[in-house]
Amino acid sequence: MLQLTDVHTYYGDSHILQGVTLEVPQGSVIALLGRNGMGKTTTIHSIIGFTPPVKGQIVFEGKNIVGFQPYQIAQLGIALVPQGRRIFPSLTVKENLTIGWQKKKGQLDNDLKHIYSLFPVLKKREKHSGKHLSGGEQQMLAIGRALMTHPKLILMDEPLEGLAPTIIQDIYKKIIELKSSGYSILLVEQNIHLALKIADYVYIMNKGKIAYHGDTKQEQIKEEIKKYLSI
Amino acid sequence: MDSAQIIIQALNGLSYGLLLFLLATGLSLIFGLMGVINLAHGSFYMLGAYVGLAIINLTGNFVLALLGAALILAFVGILVERFFIQRLYKRELDQVLLTFGFAYIFMDVAKWIWGGTPRSLPKPPFLNSSLNILGEAFPVYRIAMIIIGLFVALALWLFLERTRVGAVIRAGVDDQEMVKAMGINIKIFFTGIFALGAFLAAFGGVIGGPIMGAYLGLDFNILVLALAVVVVGGLGTLKGAFWGSILIGFIETFGKVFFINFAIVTIYIAMALILIFKPAGLLGKEESY
Amino acid sequence: MISILNKLIPAETNLPWLAKVTMLLILVLLPFILSSYGLSLLTKVLIFGLFAMSLDILVGFTGLVSFNHASFFGVAAYTVGILVNRGFENFWLLLIPGIAIALLLAGLLGLLILRSSGAYFLMITLAFGQMLFALAWKWRSLTGGDDDGLPGIGRPEIGLPISMWNEQNFYFLVLILFIGSFLLIKKVIKSPFGKSIVGTRENELRMQSLGYNTWLIKYISYIIAAGFAALAGILYTYFNGFISPQELDWSMSGYILLMVIIGGAGTLVGPVVGAAVIIILQNLISTYTELWPLFMGLIFILCVLFARDGIVGSLLKLYQKKVGEMK
Amino acid sequence: CSGDKTTQPEQNPIKIGLLVPYTGVFASNGYDITRGIELYFDEIGWKAAGLEIKLLKEDSEMKGPVALQKARRLVESEQIDILTGIVSSSVAYALRDYIVANEVPLILANAGAAELTKEQGSKYIFRVSFANGQYEYPMGDYVFNELKLGKITVLAPDYAAGHEKAQGFMDGFKTSGGEIIQEIYPPLGTTDFGPYLAQINKDADAVWVHFSGTDSISFVNQYAEYGLKDKIPLLSSGDLVDESSLPHQGDAPIGIISSHHYSAALNTPENQKYVKDYRAKYNDDPNMFSEQGYVAARVTVEAIEALEGDISDTEKLLSSIKKVEFKAPRGPFSFDPKTQNVIFDTYIRKTEKIDGKLRNTVIHTIPADKNPWYLLK
Amino acid sequence: MKALEIKNISKSYGGLDVLINVYFTLEQGERRAIIGPNGAGKTSLFNIISGIIKPDSGEIYLLGQNVTRLSTYLRSRLGLARTFQRNTLFNNLSILDNVELALHSTKSDSNIKDILRNWGLWDKRKVIVKELSYGEQRQIEILLALVQSPKIIILDEPTAGMSPMETKTITEMIKSLSRDITVLIIEHDMDVVFNLADGISVLHNGQILCEGSPDEIKSNPLVKEVYLGTDH
Ligand SMILES: Nc1ncnc2c1ncn2[C@@H]1O[C@H](COP(=O)(O)OP(=O)(O)OP(=O)(O)O)[C@@H](O)[C@H]1O
Ligand SMILES: Nc1ncnc2c1ncn2[C@@H]1O[C@H](COP(=O)(O)OP(=O)(O)OP(=O)(O)O)[C@@H](O)[C@H]1O
Ligand SMILES: [Mg+2]
Ligand SMILES: [Mg+2]
């Protein structure tokens, strides 16, 4: 469903992604792991179009989306749960949720109800402005906001950051559920334990390159993770 | 002052306030929602008045002038936003310089086309009479201004509150990238709101034309008034712009009655007092962490 | 929230040594080449350069876009003008009341306005600025009011057998005070205090959490800026020989702000270059066409489009990039 | 040496500096003055005493320091022989010391502060326009004795010229026996007069006002709007209904009685020719400003011709200017030798609509020697 | 003398009670963790301790001194340092400038050099902070608090967003702080909490649910239910 081939991305003069190739098949959860500053977020940003690659191909459902505007990419069915939450502080919780919602894809009340059942606290804070939420609540909002757009592929950049263990378990279940109903997910996560549990396949990044990739069931993976993430 | 006088002056304050609302609300939208310091806002107002006058002279039709001028200036607004402002979001100092540059250019273009002579827009004939209120005459046109001001306020409120537009714009200012990632072509919204701001300014220019006239320098006089309104009411809320306008309208009017000698500074004294006690405007929220 | 100037500004202007010496030489030699009119323009550029530099302390470094900077310029100018017309002569002694009154005024206003920020700060300063303007306009007995202003102010007596009526001598007096102020402001900016004003601009919350009294930092910076504006105002009074309320008007504050932005906020040299560009171009263009605002407007727009960080800011970036490439 | 001139036509031209606002609220005044000046120079083929005339125009922006800077250029770089223009008194004050120190003759074509030709006067400063109060003063007597109006409310903008002009009228009116029952001074640049109009004392026999430019248009319209036009007669200084404002005031000014040193409707041959030429060139009616410019230009030329073009001696030039006398569109023109201020007849005019067009018909003339304004000093 | 005393602090926004009569104390040199569900009021409590928001009622004592009415900067000067849950840095300044500001620009150059060397940031010192990756910025956030040589340090989810390796380094670093320094930490990463803390307070719906040693908390069924879930 999504395929990156030899992607090179720069910030000004610095060459950050140096030929990233990875694939997210339909209906699967792919984990992208790596230490801080290795280029995970940049990979995500290259896909969504914030930092368009200078070289390489990004193919989504058979279409090369390099050079597309972020909003066009999003309209193709890619949603982003960004690192650092990036909810809209001056909008209320409800506005945050409804802003990307599209009529043709569902019923607003139903969709909202769905998100609220997943994160009941958001219902309680419905009219609060985004900036007054607690960190964890903002993270829930960021996930809910992405789900509201009915995407086919969700890019999740450390979606579990700042969440309490109970909520993490809920989200774990949610991701499994999403997967089984056909969603594809590219997951960047530092909670290695959980990432390995959810994902079907793992890519490990090191200094802008894919250093290793393999099936989560493989034995070798433990060692590779030890090697690149030092645990 | 007898009661008739008080009523007349209150009507004066109200009509002036709603005129201020017309001319300030566009600035409030652009400033409050998009965070753009548009020093050319007064120029849109002034050009609106001039263009409106030109259309009246051509067609003799006030309503046509009103809509024509507003649409023409909205188009100018689209050009300005699309080719210039769009690169400058969140760069306030550059916005100051750019829009000031435009203010200069617009002023000179107006001088070039219409000369420097001050002008006044004729009132539409059907509004060119006076009403008798408790023995005092009060111009019908000012009553019409009150009605139009209220109507525009209502229409804007419906537009911004009942549609997603206001929220999208605010989100766009918070984090443009993220809005795009939500599948929204935010640029169109920005352009649209800027055009709407220009539309409202020009609309105000024509409505205010029979009272404020059209002259070189009107642009900056209006700008200061509009800024005062927006800031007193608090940035970014229609409600703020509305009550800010009415308040300033009343302060100006009653300042002219009770403090004739200080009329040139009443508005500033009021602004200073309000901001000393409410550093983020009357209806603005103080930034709480 | 509007946090004016949330962008990278080179906090130091690291022009090579050679450029500095050349610059100084040019400033010293120019008066011998220029016509008397050219010299008067250059003098004006230096005075406004100083004025703009002082505003840059607020706008560029502290992140406060003040719209009443002309108040300090004007109040000091009036103070000195009034005293000169009452027979006080010694320039150096006159500097004391002139600057002191501006500092006092800034100290007083600072107490009232610093709770606002961003656009609100701009507006509350505008409001106070206009009140002072109105005061100068209406207090005829002291200021001469709107019409006459305060004419007939002679040139300074500096206690040396050198006549300041000679335009070259006056220029050198201005030049010396300009360079002195420049070095002083630079010293302030480079000091720990200077760092702390930049920190306050960047993130007030973090500064407070680090133990800085950000209110006081802004307050002091407001007062310092007022002091240098006052010096510029005093020199301007002597330069013109008169002072009128217009010098306190918001349009003057706006004019200076344009200089700061066009030259590059947050670089000390920038505002001076901005002053030079605006003053010289305006004088030049307006001799050829009455439509000079049109051309000035175009220049402003071109500057925004092609010199993102102001003229000096952009040059600096270019220079730093070149140096980076050479390494 | 005058004989050389015919053999040496390529002499230094005469340079006249013109300093008026071309930008801002008063730009139109600047342009009108310029038009008057250029019309006259056209008439004489841009030559005075055989010498070419060069007109150097600069924008004063109505700001003292800017004007001073521009004057420096004109004087020091261009070496002008005469400076003229100057719309606002504050600019005139700003230039005064510089002009005197550099010995440049200055011919004021509008700035009206009385002081400029009194205490602040100088042999270098002439004024062809008016001093504030000069044509307002004699109207006081006319209003009281001819119109028989005894109680008057006065409105004028709150700045020096406004006060001076109002004072001129009030002095004249009170000297004749009238009573001022109310004085209101709105800020300069007021557009909304509603609150002031509602305050006007209903006992007043008439309202006298001085407003000009933008203010005059707003005021006249709103005076009618608030129903006052039919209740209390409106009197004014000529500025209120000057030909520059009339086309933009609708029918509201009809019936206003005003005093002025000029009216485009004056019936003299000089004026008729002037109005005709002006219309031909600019397709517009002349007004007080253009006439002042026209007169200023003529004064310079007359003075230069009297010296046969030899203006190297400034002293001689000054005394030559002082002696200039001619029949201007406004009537007989001359300087008061003591103050170097203009002396003119004052016209009482009534604004009327004739052939669908508003004009200021002269209904009474007060000759210069009957204007006791000068006796006051 | 206690390092920190929170006495009956309450805070509400509109109708929402964020903190209700919170009372707890911290001995000098103690290492305490506050855990609790999202929205329990942990960050709000930190903001009240550091003076960024004012409590509706209650008092705060810092090193024996009543600081309830003291501004943030004065509390900092008493020796309180903090990190923010959301990175709060001088984004447009370099790493070096950030650290210099934290040091009040008074310390010698060599000191700064040592610090940056220790953190492996010396080579990157001229990099503008906003050009760092999220996790790298997170480290600067902690660095700024640590270099102030505080007496009490309060850390709001310091390791969130850090990779396991960095998390380990930071945890060790906090652990190795001199025992004079009192540490209060909010964390959702239980490994970090159990590794660092002497004691844990659990905040739930704005109230202290329970307090105890890591082992006690681990096995407390109530805590399991509202916070830990079944995993731990
Ligand atoms: N705006 C920027 N300008 C310049 N360099 C940048 C910018 N953003 C990131 N970088 C650099 O790019 C590299 C990769 O950053 P990226 O954010 O992709 O890392 P990451 O793997 O997501 O790390 P983390 O786990 O900390 O989020 C880092 O070295 C960072 O310094
Ligand atoms: N200014 C405010 N206005 C309204 N509600 C607020 C405000 N600040 C915080 N809240 C609410 O108070 C509650 C506590 O927030 P706080 O940030 O203290 O939670 P937390 O315990 O730190 O949670 P997390 O673990 O998710 O960071 C939240 O539900 C939040 O929505
Ligand atoms: Mg990342
Ligand atoms: Mg928190």
Short mmCIF file of C-alpha atoms in Angstrom, two decimals, chain B residues 5 8-9 12 15-16 107-108 111 115-120 123 128-130 135-139 141-142 210-218 221 252-254 256-258 260-261 263-264, chain D residues 22-28 31-32 59 61 158 183-196 198-200 202 213-214 217-218 221-222 224-228 231 244-245 248-249:
data_model
loop_
_atom_site.label_atom_id
_atom_site.label_comp_id
_atom_site.label_asym_id
_atom_site.label_seq_id
_atom_site.Cartn_x
_atom_site.Cartn_y
_atom_site.Cartn_z
CA GLN B 5 -30.11 65.30 23.91
CA ILE B 8 -29.58 61.80 20.32
CA GLN B 9 -26.06 61.46 21.63
CA ASN B 12 -24.76 59.15 17.68
CA SER B 15 -24.22 54.70 14.86
CA TYR B 16 -20.59 55.75 15.10
CA MET B 107 -2.28 55.99 -1.16
CA ASP B 108 -0.30 57.18 -4.13
CA LYS B 111 -3.82 60.30 -5.44
CA GLY B 115 -6.25 63.66 -7.14
CA GLY B 116 -5.70 64.92 -3.66
CA THR B 117 -8.98 66.76 -3.21
CA PRO B 118 -11.08 65.49 -0.34
CA ARG B 119 -14.42 64.13 -1.39
CA SER B 120 -17.62 62.98 0.11
CA LYS B 123 -26.06 59.52 0.44
CA ASN B 128 -31.25 61.49 2.75
CA SER B 129 -33.64 62.87 5.30
CA SER B 130 -33.97 63.40 9.01
CA GLY B 135 -38.04 67.44 18.80
CA GLU B 136 -34.45 66.88 17.71
CA ALA B 137 -33.54 65.97 14.18
CA PHE B 138 -31.59 62.79 13.62
CA PRO B 139 -30.37 61.68 10.19
CA TYR B 141 -28.80 57.57 7.19
CA ARG B 142 -27.35 56.98 10.62
CA PRO B 210 -21.16 60.03 3.33
CA ILE B 211 -19.80 60.78 6.82
CA MET B 212 -16.07 60.25 6.75
CA GLY B 213 -15.62 61.08 3.10
CA ALA B 214 -12.67 59.98 1.03
CA TYR B 215 -9.37 61.77 1.33
CA LEU B 216 -5.69 61.05 1.45
CA GLY B 217 -4.79 60.23 5.00
CA LEU B 218 -8.15 58.63 5.68
CA ASN B 221 -6.91 57.59 10.51
CA GLU B 252 -15.71 59.08 21.36
CA THR B 253 -19.20 60.55 21.27
CA PHE B 254 -19.50 61.32 24.95
CA LYS B 256 -16.92 65.07 22.47
CA VAL B 257 -19.74 66.10 24.76
CA PHE B 258 -18.15 66.09 28.17
CA ILE B 260 -14.41 68.74 24.43
CA ASN B 261 -10.89 69.89 25.09
CA ALA B 263 -11.47 64.98 22.31
CA ILE B 264 -8.24 64.31 20.45
CA TYR D 22 2.13 66.64 -2.30
CA THR D 23 1.23 63.82 0.03
CA GLY D 24 -1.20 63.46 2.90
CA VAL D 25 -4.35 65.25 3.85
CA PHE D 26 -3.26 68.62 2.45
CA ALA D 27 -1.85 67.36 -0.83
CA SER D 28 -4.66 68.96 -2.79
CA TYR D 31 -1.31 70.73 -6.08
CA ASP D 32 -3.66 73.71 -6.37
CA ASP D 59 7.14 67.74 -1.17
CA GLU D 61 4.87 66.44 3.64
CA ASP D 158 -8.70 72.95 17.72
CA GLU D 183 -17.29 78.42 21.48
CA ILE D 184 -16.65 74.83 20.41
CA TYR D 185 -13.30 73.56 19.17
CA PRO D 186 -13.42 70.01 17.77
CA PRO D 187 -10.10 68.36 17.00
CA LEU D 188 -8.58 68.93 13.59
CA GLY D 189 -9.60 66.13 11.26
CA THR D 190 -12.95 65.45 12.90
CA THR D 191 -15.23 63.58 10.54
CA ASP D 192 -18.17 62.89 12.80
CA PHE D 193 -19.59 66.23 13.93
CA GLY D 194 -22.83 64.74 15.19
CA PRO D 195 -22.02 65.04 18.88
CA TYR D 196 -20.96 68.70 18.48
CA ALA D 198 -26.28 68.31 19.02
CA GLN D 199 -24.66 70.62 21.53
CA ILE D 200 -25.17 73.86 19.65
CA LYS D 202 -30.51 76.83 20.22
CA GLY D 213 -10.57 70.67 3.51
CA THR D 214 -12.04 67.38 4.65
CA ILE D 217 -17.12 68.82 3.62
CA SER D 218 -18.19 66.71 6.59
CA ASN D 221 -23.23 68.06 5.14
CA GLN D 222 -23.82 67.12 8.71
CA ALA D 224 -27.85 70.05 7.20
CA GLU D 225 -28.40 66.44 8.20
CA TYR D 226 -29.00 67.31 11.81
CA GLY D 227 -31.70 69.74 10.76
CA LEU D 228 -29.77 72.85 11.78
CA LYS D 231 -33.05 76.59 12.06
CA SER D 244 -12.06 73.32 -3.73
CA SER D 245 -14.78 72.00 -1.43
CA HIS D 248 -18.23 67.79 -2.86
CA GLN D 249 -20.73 69.40 -0.55
#
